[in-house]
Amino acid sequence: MSSRRAPPAIRLGVNVDHVATIRQARGTAYPDPVEAAKLALAAGAASITLHLREDRRHIQDRDVAALVAHDARIVNLEMAVTEDMLRLACRWKPACVCLVPEKRVELTTEGGLDVAGQLDAVRDACARLARAGIQVALFIDADPLQLKAARRSGAPHLEIHTGRYADTRGRAQTAELQRIATFARTARRAGFEVHAGHGLTVDNVGAIARIPDIVELNIGHAIVARALTLGLPAAVAEMRRAMHEARAA
Ligand code: PXP
């Protein structure tokens, strides 16, 4: 029998933003991110992330409301630290909120939240969300300065930004991985539950999933992209069947 202790379990949170991106591109009712969320949960996802952006480019208010109505316990709402968003979150009461920085022109969330630079606003937001019974995560870079500020924020969870790890290769990537692992250990020892996400794919997730201090990974773009290619043969076959059955009738 091996004497190695098993590392703690790791959960997958599936981000369904880009299901909504495809819907919004044509203004149709499909694909429905809430239906995608139900499929992801049935396939073993522990939670579902939706980022309600200020410009509503993908997820809409009705998506969040519908997913919360389905099961608020699995909803992780990503949002900026703004009055509008805080009001909506306190009304919907998802189980979790992840506070992120947001710039209108960015393609995706670029860099972590500057907790140190806006500690009062972040602390107020954490207190308000906690009063509504919502668990808060701060999405931050693996930066000791941000950790120091996060310790004064009242947030129980941190999500480490893995974007730079995902975008680098070779020595730079190894250094970034080491930085994330060290940060995760320090954050866990400081009492935070530690999550990570951004840019993770089946090819690069392994090294992050091996870090024992990280208990949750939130992954979206790569899963939705992979679903398109994995599901394409079935979608083509289904359409051909519908056409041929109509001809044969
Ligand atoms: N975590 C946070 C805080 C994010 O902003 C995002 C992107 O919306 C993700 C995780 C997921 O990133 P990706 O879509 O690259 O997997």
PDB file of C-alpha atoms and ligand atoms in Angstrom:
ATOM      1  CA  MET A   1       0.000   0.000   0.000  1.00  0.00           C
ATOM      2  CA  SER A   2       1.305   3.459  -0.902  1.00  0.00           C
ATOM      3  CA  SER A   3       2.043   5.802   2.022  1.00  0.00           C
ATOM      4  CA  ARG A   4       1.362   8.882  -0.148  1.00  0.00           C
ATOM      5  CA  ARG A   5      -1.565  10.894   1.075  1.00  0.00           C
ATOM      6  CA  ALA A   6      -4.139  11.668  -1.634  1.00  0.00           C
ATOM      7  CA  PRO A   7      -4.248  15.382  -2.537  1.00  0.00           C
ATOM      8  CA  PRO A   8      -7.552  17.169  -1.848  1.00  0.00           C
ATOM      9  CA  ALA A   9     -10.184  16.832  -4.566  1.00  0.00           C
ATOM     10  CA  ILE A  10     -10.315  19.449  -7.293  1.00  0.00           C
ATOM     11  CA  ARG A  11     -13.579  20.820  -8.690  1.00  0.00           C
ATOM     12  CA  LEU A  12     -14.360  22.052 -12.188  1.00  0.00           C
ATOM     13  CA  GLY A  13     -16.444  25.175 -12.624  1.00  0.00           C
ATOM     14  CA  VAL A  14     -17.639  25.580 -16.219  1.00  0.00           C
ATOM     15  CA  ASN A  15     -17.919  29.093 -17.644  1.00  0.00           C
ATOM     16  CA  VAL A  16     -20.768  29.285 -20.186  1.00  0.00           C
ATOM     17  CA  ASP A  17     -20.167  32.875 -21.408  1.00  0.00           C
ATOM     18  CA  HIS A  18     -19.228  31.810 -24.912  1.00  0.00           C
ATOM     19  CA  VAL A  19     -22.373  29.759 -25.404  1.00  0.00           C
ATOM     20  CA  ALA A  20     -24.091  33.127 -25.035  1.00  0.00           C
ATOM     21  CA  THR A  21     -21.508  34.724 -27.382  1.00  0.00           C
ATOM     22  CA  ILE A  22     -22.737  32.448 -30.199  1.00  0.00           C
ATOM     23  CA  ARG A  23     -26.373  33.246 -29.407  1.00  0.00           C
ATOM     24  CA  GLN A  24     -25.756  37.009 -29.296  1.00  0.00           C
ATOM     25  CA  ALA A  25     -23.897  36.878 -32.648  1.00  0.00           C
ATOM     26  CA  ARG A  26     -27.223  36.134 -34.406  1.00  0.00           C
ATOM     27  CA  GLY A  27     -29.776  37.385 -31.900  1.00  0.00           C
ATOM     28  CA  THR A  28     -31.418  33.963 -31.785  1.00  0.00           C
ATOM     29  CA  ALA A  29     -32.852  32.174 -28.749  1.00  0.00           C
ATOM     30  CA  TYR A  30     -30.231  29.416 -29.125  1.00  0.00           C
ATOM     31  CA  PRO A  31     -27.807  28.170 -27.944  1.00  0.00           C
ATOM     32  CA  ASP A  32     -29.065  28.698 -24.411  1.00  0.00           C
ATOM     33  CA  PRO A  33     -26.309  29.074 -21.775  1.00  0.00           C
ATOM     34  CA  VAL A  34     -28.699  27.769 -19.107  1.00  0.00           C
ATOM     35  CA  GLU A  35     -29.303  24.565 -21.103  1.00  0.00           C
ATOM     36  CA  ALA A  36     -25.516  24.299 -21.572  1.00  0.00           C
ATOM     37  CA  ALA A  37     -25.086  24.755 -17.815  1.00  0.00           C
ATOM     38  CA  LYS A  38     -27.484  21.872 -17.117  1.00  0.00           C
ATOM     39  CA  LEU A  39     -25.534  19.624 -19.524  1.00  0.00           C
ATOM     40  CA  ALA A  40     -22.237  20.642 -17.899  1.00  0.00           C
ATOM     41  CA  LEU A  41     -23.608  19.855 -14.430  1.00  0.00           C
ATOM     42  CA  ALA A  42     -24.885  16.469 -15.641  1.00  0.00           C
ATOM     43  CA  ALA A  43     -21.363  15.802 -16.999  1.00  0.00           C
ATOM     44  CA  GLY A  44     -19.769  16.480 -13.603  1.00  0.00           C
ATOM     45  CA  ALA A  45     -19.200  20.218 -13.356  1.00  0.00           C
ATOM     46  CA  ALA A  46     -19.388  21.341  -9.727  1.00  0.00           C
ATOM     47  CA  SER A  47     -20.492  24.890 -10.540  1.00  0.00           C
ATOM     48  CA  ILE A  48     -21.302  27.238 -13.392  1.00  0.00           C
ATOM     49  CA  THR A  49     -19.684  30.613 -13.960  1.00  0.00           C
ATOM     50  CA  LEU A  50     -21.325  33.469 -15.857  1.00  0.00           C
ATOM     51  CA  HIS A  51     -19.721  36.853 -16.372  1.00  0.00           C
ATOM     52  CA  LEU A  52     -22.335  39.573 -16.564  1.00  0.00           C
ATOM     53  CA  ARG A  53     -20.397  42.277 -18.368  1.00  0.00           C
ATOM     54  CA  GLU A  54     -21.296  45.930 -18.248  1.00  0.00           C
ATOM     55  CA  ASP A  55     -21.798  45.916 -22.062  1.00  0.00           C
ATOM     56  CA  ARG A  56     -23.877  42.669 -21.910  1.00  0.00           C
ATOM     57  CA  ARG A  57     -21.860  41.306 -24.832  1.00  0.00           C
ATOM     58  CA  HIS A  58     -22.673  37.681 -23.989  1.00  0.00           C
ATOM     59  CA  ILE A  59     -24.492  36.783 -20.761  1.00  0.00           C
ATOM     60  CA  GLN A  60     -27.758  38.711 -20.250  1.00  0.00           C
ATOM     61  CA  ASP A  61     -29.530  39.496 -16.985  1.00  0.00           C
ATOM     62  CA  ARG A  62     -32.232  36.932 -17.802  1.00  0.00           C
ATOM     63  CA  ASP A  63     -29.568  34.170 -18.059  1.00  0.00           C
ATOM     64  CA  VAL A  64     -28.349  34.825 -14.527  1.00  0.00           C
ATOM     65  CA  ALA A  65     -31.907  35.025 -13.185  1.00  0.00           C
ATOM     66  CA  ALA A  66     -32.837  31.735 -14.913  1.00  0.00           C
ATOM     67  CA  LEU A  67     -29.764  29.871 -13.670  1.00  0.00           C
ATOM     68  CA  VAL A  68     -30.274  31.129 -10.119  1.00  0.00           C
ATOM     69  CA  ALA A  69     -33.921  30.023 -10.337  1.00  0.00           C
ATOM     70  CA  HIS A  70     -32.722  26.592 -11.510  1.00  0.00           C
ATOM     71  CA  ASP A  71     -30.248  26.208  -8.624  1.00  0.00           C
ATOM     72  CA  ALA A  72     -28.591  29.179  -6.916  1.00  0.00           C
ATOM     73  CA  ARG A  73     -26.184  26.856  -5.110  1.00  0.00           C
ATOM     74  CA  ILE A  74     -24.156  26.169  -8.267  1.00  0.00           C
ATOM     75  CA  VAL A  75     -23.959  29.737  -9.590  1.00  0.00           C
ATOM     76  CA  ASN A  76     -20.713  31.680  -9.581  1.00  0.00           C
ATOM     77  CA  LEU A  77     -21.406  35.183 -10.899  1.00  0.00           C
ATOM     78  CA  GLU A  78     -18.376  37.038 -12.227  1.00  0.00           C
ATOM     79  CA  MET A  79     -18.754  40.787 -12.103  1.00  0.00           C
ATOM     80  CA  ALA A  80     -17.035  44.131 -11.773  1.00  0.00           C
ATOM     81  CA  VAL A  81     -17.060  46.071  -8.508  1.00  0.00           C
ATOM     82  CA  THR A  82     -19.803  48.527  -9.458  1.00  0.00           C
ATOM     83  CA  GLU A  83     -22.964  49.697  -7.735  1.00  0.00           C
ATOM     84  CA  ASP A  84     -25.183  48.258 -10.496  1.00  0.00           C
ATOM     85  CA  MET A  85     -23.587  44.827 -10.266  1.00  0.00           C
ATOM     86  CA  LEU A  86     -23.653  44.758  -6.472  1.00  0.00           C
ATOM     87  CA  ARG A  87     -27.337  45.603  -6.503  1.00  0.00           C
ATOM     88  CA  LEU A  88     -28.094  42.810  -9.002  1.00  0.00           C
ATOM     89  CA  ALA A  89     -26.005  40.231  -7.125  1.00  0.00           C
ATOM     90  CA  CYS A  90     -27.707  41.044  -3.821  1.00  0.00           C
ATOM     91  CA  ARG A  91     -31.075  40.644  -5.539  1.00  0.00           C
ATOM     92  CA  TRP A  92     -30.247  37.333  -7.268  1.00  0.00           C
ATOM     93  CA  LYS A  93     -28.169  35.847  -4.419  1.00  0.00           C
ATOM     94  CA  PRO A  94     -26.002  33.357  -6.342  1.00  0.00           C
ATOM     95  CA  ALA A  95     -23.926  31.096  -4.081  1.00  0.00           C
ATOM     96  CA  CYS A  96     -20.712  32.817  -5.165  1.00  0.00           C
ATOM     97  CA  VAL A  97     -19.516  36.028  -6.750  1.00  0.00           C
ATOM     98  CA  CYS A  98     -16.070  36.460  -8.270  1.00  0.00           C
ATOM     99  CA  LEU A  99     -14.993  40.097  -8.412  1.00  0.00           C
ATOM    100  CA  VAL A 100     -13.029  40.886 -11.576  1.00  0.00           C
ATOM    101  CA  PRO A 101     -11.629  43.999 -13.248  1.00  0.00           C
ATOM    102  CA  GLU A 102     -13.444  45.037 -16.394  1.00  0.00           C
ATOM    103  CA  LYS A 103     -12.523  47.204 -19.351  1.00  0.00           C
ATOM    104  CA  ARG A 104     -15.061  47.714 -22.128  1.00  0.00           C
ATOM    105  CA  VAL A 105     -12.590  47.284 -24.980  1.00  0.00           C
ATOM    106  CA  GLU A 106     -10.855  44.109 -23.744  1.00  0.00           C
ATOM    107  CA  LEU A 107     -11.450  40.758 -25.512  1.00  0.00           C
ATOM    108  CA  THR A 108     -11.457  38.951 -22.174  1.00  0.00           C
ATOM    109  CA  THR A 109     -10.517  39.726 -18.558  1.00  0.00           C
ATOM    110  CA  GLU A 110      -6.967  41.069 -18.823  1.00  0.00           C
ATOM    111  CA  GLY A 111      -5.057  40.817 -15.549  1.00  0.00           C
ATOM    112  CA  GLY A 112      -6.348  40.460 -12.029  1.00  0.00           C
ATOM    113  CA  LEU A 113      -8.297  42.850  -9.857  1.00  0.00           C
ATOM    114  CA  ASP A 114      -6.207  45.615  -8.284  1.00  0.00           C
ATOM    115  CA  VAL A 115      -7.367  44.981  -4.719  1.00  0.00           C
ATOM    116  CA  ALA A 116      -4.506  47.009  -3.243  1.00  0.00           C
ATOM    117  CA  GLY A 117      -5.453  50.042  -5.348  1.00  0.00           C
ATOM    118  CA  GLN A 118      -9.137  50.043  -4.339  1.00  0.00           C
ATOM    119  CA  LEU A 119      -9.186  48.297  -0.990  1.00  0.00           C
ATOM    120  CA  ASP A 120     -12.027  50.348   0.496  1.00  0.00           C
ATOM    121  CA  ALA A 121     -14.357  49.645  -2.449  1.00  0.00           C
ATOM    122  CA  VAL A 122     -13.473  45.935  -2.490  1.00  0.00           C
ATOM    123  CA  ARG A 123     -13.882  45.626   1.278  1.00  0.00           C
ATOM    124  CA  ASP A 124     -17.293  47.327   1.139  1.00  0.00           C
ATOM    125  CA  ALA A 125     -18.360  45.048  -1.728  1.00  0.00           C
ATOM    126  CA  CYS A 126     -17.232  41.933   0.174  1.00  0.00           C
ATOM    127  CA  ALA A 127     -19.148  43.023   3.288  1.00  0.00           C
ATOM    128  CA  ARG A 128     -22.288  43.787   1.291  1.00  0.00           C
ATOM    129  CA  LEU A 129     -22.171  40.462  -0.555  1.00  0.00           C
ATOM    130  CA  ALA A 130     -21.457  38.554   2.679  1.00  0.00           C
ATOM    131  CA  ARG A 131     -24.530  40.159   4.279  1.00  0.00           C
ATOM    132  CA  ALA A 132     -26.555  38.779   1.353  1.00  0.00           C
ATOM    133  CA  GLY A 133     -25.158  35.298   2.115  1.00  0.00           C
ATOM    134  CA  ILE A 134     -22.856  35.247  -0.941  1.00  0.00           C
ATOM    135  CA  GLN A 135     -19.324  33.781  -0.864  1.00  0.00           C
ATOM    136  CA  VAL A 136     -16.848  36.121  -2.536  1.00  0.00           C
ATOM    137  CA  ALA A 137     -13.726  35.327  -4.542  1.00  0.00           C
ATOM    138  CA  LEU A 138     -11.254  37.964  -5.712  1.00  0.00           C
ATOM    139  CA  PHE A 139      -9.706  37.277  -9.121  1.00  0.00           C
ATOM    140  CA  ILE A 140      -6.088  38.366  -8.676  1.00  0.00           C
ATOM    141  CA  ASP A 141      -2.636  37.914 -10.134  1.00  0.00           C
ATOM    142  CA  ALA A 142      -0.226  35.770  -8.098  1.00  0.00           C
ATOM    143  CA  ASP A 143       1.240  38.920  -6.565  1.00  0.00           C
ATOM    144  CA  PRO A 144       2.133  39.174  -2.836  1.00  0.00           C
ATOM    145  CA  LEU A 145       1.028  42.832  -2.783  1.00  0.00           C
ATOM    146  CA  GLN A 146      -2.478  41.786  -3.873  1.00  0.00           C
ATOM    147  CA  LEU A 147      -2.519  38.944  -1.342  1.00  0.00           C
ATOM    148  CA  LYS A 148      -1.654  41.386   1.420  1.00  0.00           C
ATOM    149  CA  ALA A 149      -4.584  43.591   0.393  1.00  0.00           C
ATOM    150  CA  ALA A 150      -6.892  40.577  -0.056  1.00  0.00           C
ATOM    151  CA  ARG A 151      -6.237  39.609   3.575  1.00  0.00           C
ATOM    152  CA  ARG A 152      -7.766  42.934   4.603  1.00  0.00           C
ATOM    153  CA  SER A 153     -10.745  42.632   2.241  1.00  0.00           C
ATOM    154  CA  GLY A 154     -12.834  40.051   4.084  1.00  0.00           C
ATOM    155  CA  ALA A 155     -13.108  37.801   0.979  1.00  0.00           C
ATOM    156  CA  PRO A 156     -12.970  34.082   1.841  1.00  0.00           C
ATOM    157  CA  HIS A 157     -11.811  32.896  -1.610  1.00  0.00           C
ATOM    158  CA  LEU A 158      -9.156  33.888  -4.133  1.00  0.00           C
ATOM    159  CA  GLU A 159      -9.030  32.952  -7.806  1.00  0.00           C
ATOM    160  CA  ILE A 160      -5.538  33.079  -9.263  1.00  0.00           C
ATOM    161  CA  HIS A 161      -5.293  34.484 -12.809  1.00  0.00           C
ATOM    162  CA  THR A 162      -3.591  31.791 -14.926  1.00  0.00           C
ATOM    163  CA  GLY A 163      -3.634  33.837 -18.159  1.00  0.00           C
ATOM    164  CA  ARG A 164       0.096  34.530 -18.187  1.00  0.00           C
ATOM    165  CA  TYR A 165       0.854  30.840 -17.495  1.00  0.00           C
ATOM    166  CA  ALA A 166      -1.404  29.901 -20.435  1.00  0.00           C
ATOM    167  CA  ASP A 167       0.150  32.446 -22.788  1.00  0.00           C
ATOM    168  CA  THR A 168       3.828  31.699 -22.124  1.00  0.00           C
ATOM    169  CA  ARG A 169       6.054  28.754 -23.033  1.00  0.00           C
ATOM    170  CA  GLY A 170       9.343  27.204 -21.882  1.00  0.00           C
ATOM    171  CA  ARG A 171      11.229  28.853 -19.042  1.00  0.00           C
ATOM    172  CA  ALA A 172       8.836  31.757 -18.730  1.00  0.00           C
ATOM    173  CA  GLN A 173       5.953  29.339 -18.267  1.00  0.00           C
ATOM    174  CA  THR A 174       7.874  27.266 -15.712  1.00  0.00           C
ATOM    175  CA  ALA A 175       8.645  30.440 -13.732  1.00  0.00           C
ATOM    176  CA  GLU A 176       4.993  31.499 -13.861  1.00  0.00           C
ATOM    177  CA  LEU A 177       3.872  28.047 -12.719  1.00  0.00           C
ATOM    178  CA  GLN A 178       6.280  28.243  -9.771  1.00  0.00           C
ATOM    179  CA  ARG A 179       4.982  31.709  -8.895  1.00  0.00           C
ATOM    180  CA  ILE A 180       1.383  30.409  -8.928  1.00  0.00           C
ATOM    181  CA  ALA A 181       2.248  27.337  -6.811  1.00  0.00           C
ATOM    182  CA  THR A 182       4.076  29.434  -4.187  1.00  0.00           C
ATOM    183  CA  PHE A 183       1.281  31.996  -4.118  1.00  0.00           C
ATOM    184  CA  ALA A 184      -1.382  29.273  -3.779  1.00  0.00           C
ATOM    185  CA  ARG A 185       0.424  27.731  -0.806  1.00  0.00           C
ATOM    186  CA  THR A 186       0.807  31.095   0.950  1.00  0.00           C
ATOM    187  CA  ALA A 187      -2.823  32.032   0.257  1.00  0.00           C
ATOM    188  CA  ARG A 188      -4.144  28.693   1.508  1.00  0.00           C
ATOM    189  CA  ARG A 189      -2.054  28.988   4.665  1.00  0.00           C
ATOM    190  CA  ALA A 190      -3.446  32.491   5.176  1.00  0.00           C
ATOM    191  CA  GLY A 191      -6.911  30.900   5.299  1.00  0.00           C
ATOM    192  CA  PHE A 192      -8.189  31.440   1.755  1.00  0.00           C
ATOM    193  CA  GLU A 193      -9.884  28.801  -0.350  1.00  0.00           C
ATOM    194  CA  VAL A 194      -7.844  28.971  -3.552  1.00  0.00           C
ATOM    195  CA  HIS A 195      -9.235  28.719  -7.097  1.00  0.00           C
ATOM    196  CA  ALA A 196      -7.600  29.390 -10.455  1.00  0.00           C
ATOM    197  CA  GLY A 197      -8.606  30.017 -14.022  1.00  0.00           C
ATOM    198  CA  HIS A 198      -8.183  31.758 -17.368  1.00  0.00           C
ATOM    199  CA  GLY A 199      -6.765  30.326 -20.564  1.00  0.00           C
ATOM    200  CA  LEU A 200      -6.718  26.741 -19.313  1.00  0.00           C
ATOM    201  CA  THR A 201      -7.025  23.952 -21.893  1.00  0.00           C
ATOM    202  CA  VAL A 202      -6.782  20.149 -21.825  1.00  0.00           C
ATOM    203  CA  ASP A 203      -3.130  20.569 -22.863  1.00  0.00           C
ATOM    204  CA  ASN A 204      -2.031  23.012 -20.136  1.00  0.00           C
ATOM    205  CA  VAL A 205      -4.397  22.204 -17.235  1.00  0.00           C
ATOM    206  CA  GLY A 206      -2.333  19.328 -15.808  1.00  0.00           C
ATOM    207  CA  ALA A 207       0.408  21.334 -14.121  1.00  0.00           C
ATOM    208  CA  ILE A 208      -2.131  23.674 -12.504  1.00  0.00           C
ATOM    209  CA  ALA A 209      -4.399  20.791 -11.420  1.00  0.00           C
ATOM    210  CA  ARG A 210      -1.383  19.188  -9.691  1.00  0.00           C
ATOM    211  CA  ILE A 211      -0.961  22.164  -7.311  1.00  0.00           C
ATOM    212  CA  PRO A 212      -2.484  20.710  -4.122  1.00  0.00           C
ATOM    213  CA  ASP A 213      -3.481  24.080  -2.623  1.00  0.00           C
ATOM    214  CA  ILE A 214      -5.862  24.842  -5.504  1.00  0.00           C
ATOM    215  CA  VAL A 215      -9.311  23.271  -5.070  1.00  0.00           C
ATOM    216  CA  GLU A 216     -11.289  24.720  -7.994  1.00  0.00           C
ATOM    217  CA  LEU A 217     -10.574  25.560 -11.626  1.00  0.00           C
ATOM    218  CA  ASN A 218     -12.912  27.756 -13.660  1.00  0.00           C
ATOM    219  CA  ILE A 219     -12.671  27.041 -17.375  1.00  0.00           C
ATOM    220  CA  GLY A 220     -14.781  28.336 -20.237  1.00  0.00           C
ATOM    221  CA  HIS A 221     -13.440  29.195 -23.681  1.00  0.00           C
ATOM    222  CA  ALA A 222     -11.537  25.949 -24.255  1.00  0.00           C
ATOM    223  CA  ILE A 223     -14.460  23.770 -23.140  1.00  0.00           C
ATOM    224  CA  VAL A 224     -16.989  25.584 -25.342  1.00  0.00           C
ATOM    225  CA  ALA A 225     -14.559  25.499 -28.307  1.00  0.00           C
ATOM    226  CA  ARG A 226     -13.911  21.789 -27.783  1.00  0.00           C
ATOM    227  CA  ALA A 227     -17.657  21.114 -27.512  1.00  0.00           C
ATOM    228  CA  LEU A 228     -18.045  22.573 -31.006  1.00  0.00           C
ATOM    229  CA  THR A 229     -15.539  20.198 -32.591  1.00  0.00           C
ATOM    230  CA  LEU A 230     -16.488  17.147 -30.516  1.00  0.00           C
ATOM    231  CA  GLY A 231     -20.182  17.762 -31.170  1.00  0.00           C
ATOM    232  CA  LEU A 232     -19.941  18.730 -34.854  1.00  0.00           C
ATOM    233  CA  PRO A 233     -20.268  15.175 -36.300  1.00  0.00           C
ATOM    234  CA  ALA A 234     -23.470  14.579 -34.305  1.00  0.00           C
ATOM    235  CA  ALA A 235     -24.896  17.982 -35.323  1.00  0.00           C
ATOM    236  CA  VAL A 236     -24.208  17.341 -39.045  1.00  0.00           C
ATOM    237  CA  ALA A 237     -25.691  13.829 -38.839  1.00  0.00           C
ATOM    238  CA  GLU A 238     -28.809  15.166 -37.101  1.00  0.00           C
ATOM    239  CA  MET A 239     -29.366  17.826 -39.799  1.00  0.00           C
ATOM    240  CA  ARG A 240     -28.870  15.308 -42.634  1.00  0.00           C
ATOM    241  CA  ARG A 241     -31.359  12.970 -40.961  1.00  0.00           C
ATOM    242  CA  ALA A 242     -33.952  15.760 -40.701  1.00  0.00           C
ATOM    243  CA  MET A 243     -33.478  16.599 -44.404  1.00  0.00           C
ATOM    244  CA  HIS A 244     -33.595  13.019 -45.656  1.00  0.00           C
ATOM    245  CA  GLU A 245     -36.583  12.102 -43.504  1.00  0.00           C
ATOM    246  CA  ALA A 246     -38.482  15.082 -44.961  1.00  0.00           C
ATOM    247  CA  ARG A 247     -37.639  13.942 -48.529  1.00  0.00           C
ATOM    248  CA  ALA A 248     -38.673  10.377 -47.820  1.00  0.00           C
ATOM    249  CA  ALA A 249     -42.054  11.361 -46.335  1.00  0.00           C
TER     250      ALA A 249
HETATM  251  N1  PXP B   1     -11.998  32.967 -14.301  1.00  0.00           N
HETATM  252  C1  PXP B   1     -12.237  34.286 -14.505  1.00  0.00           C
HETATM  253  C2  PXP B   1     -12.262  35.189 -13.324  1.00  0.00           C
HETATM  254  C3  PXP B   1     -12.492  34.782 -15.794  1.00  0.00           C
HETATM  255  O1  PXP B   1     -12.708  36.100 -15.992  1.00  0.00           O
HETATM  256  C4  PXP B   1     -12.543  33.874 -16.878  1.00  0.00           C
HETATM  257  C5  PXP B   1     -12.896  34.379 -18.248  1.00  0.00           C
HETATM  258  O2  PXP B   1     -14.209  34.859 -18.246  1.00  0.00           O
HETATM  259  C6  PXP B   1     -12.305  32.516 -16.606  1.00  0.00           C
HETATM  260  C7  PXP B   1     -12.010  32.100 -15.315  1.00  0.00           C
HETATM  261  C8  PXP B   1     -12.342  31.495 -17.680  1.00  0.00           C
HETATM  262  O3  PXP B   1     -11.356  31.755 -18.643  1.00  0.00           O
HETATM  263  P1  PXP B   1     -11.369  30.938 -19.989  1.00  0.00           P
HETATM  264  O4  PXP B   1     -12.627  31.293 -20.715  1.00  0.00           O
HETATM  265  O5  PXP B   1     -10.138  31.405 -20.685  1.00  0.00           O
HETATM  266  O6  PXP B   1     -11.326  29.485 -19.624  1.00  0.00           O
END
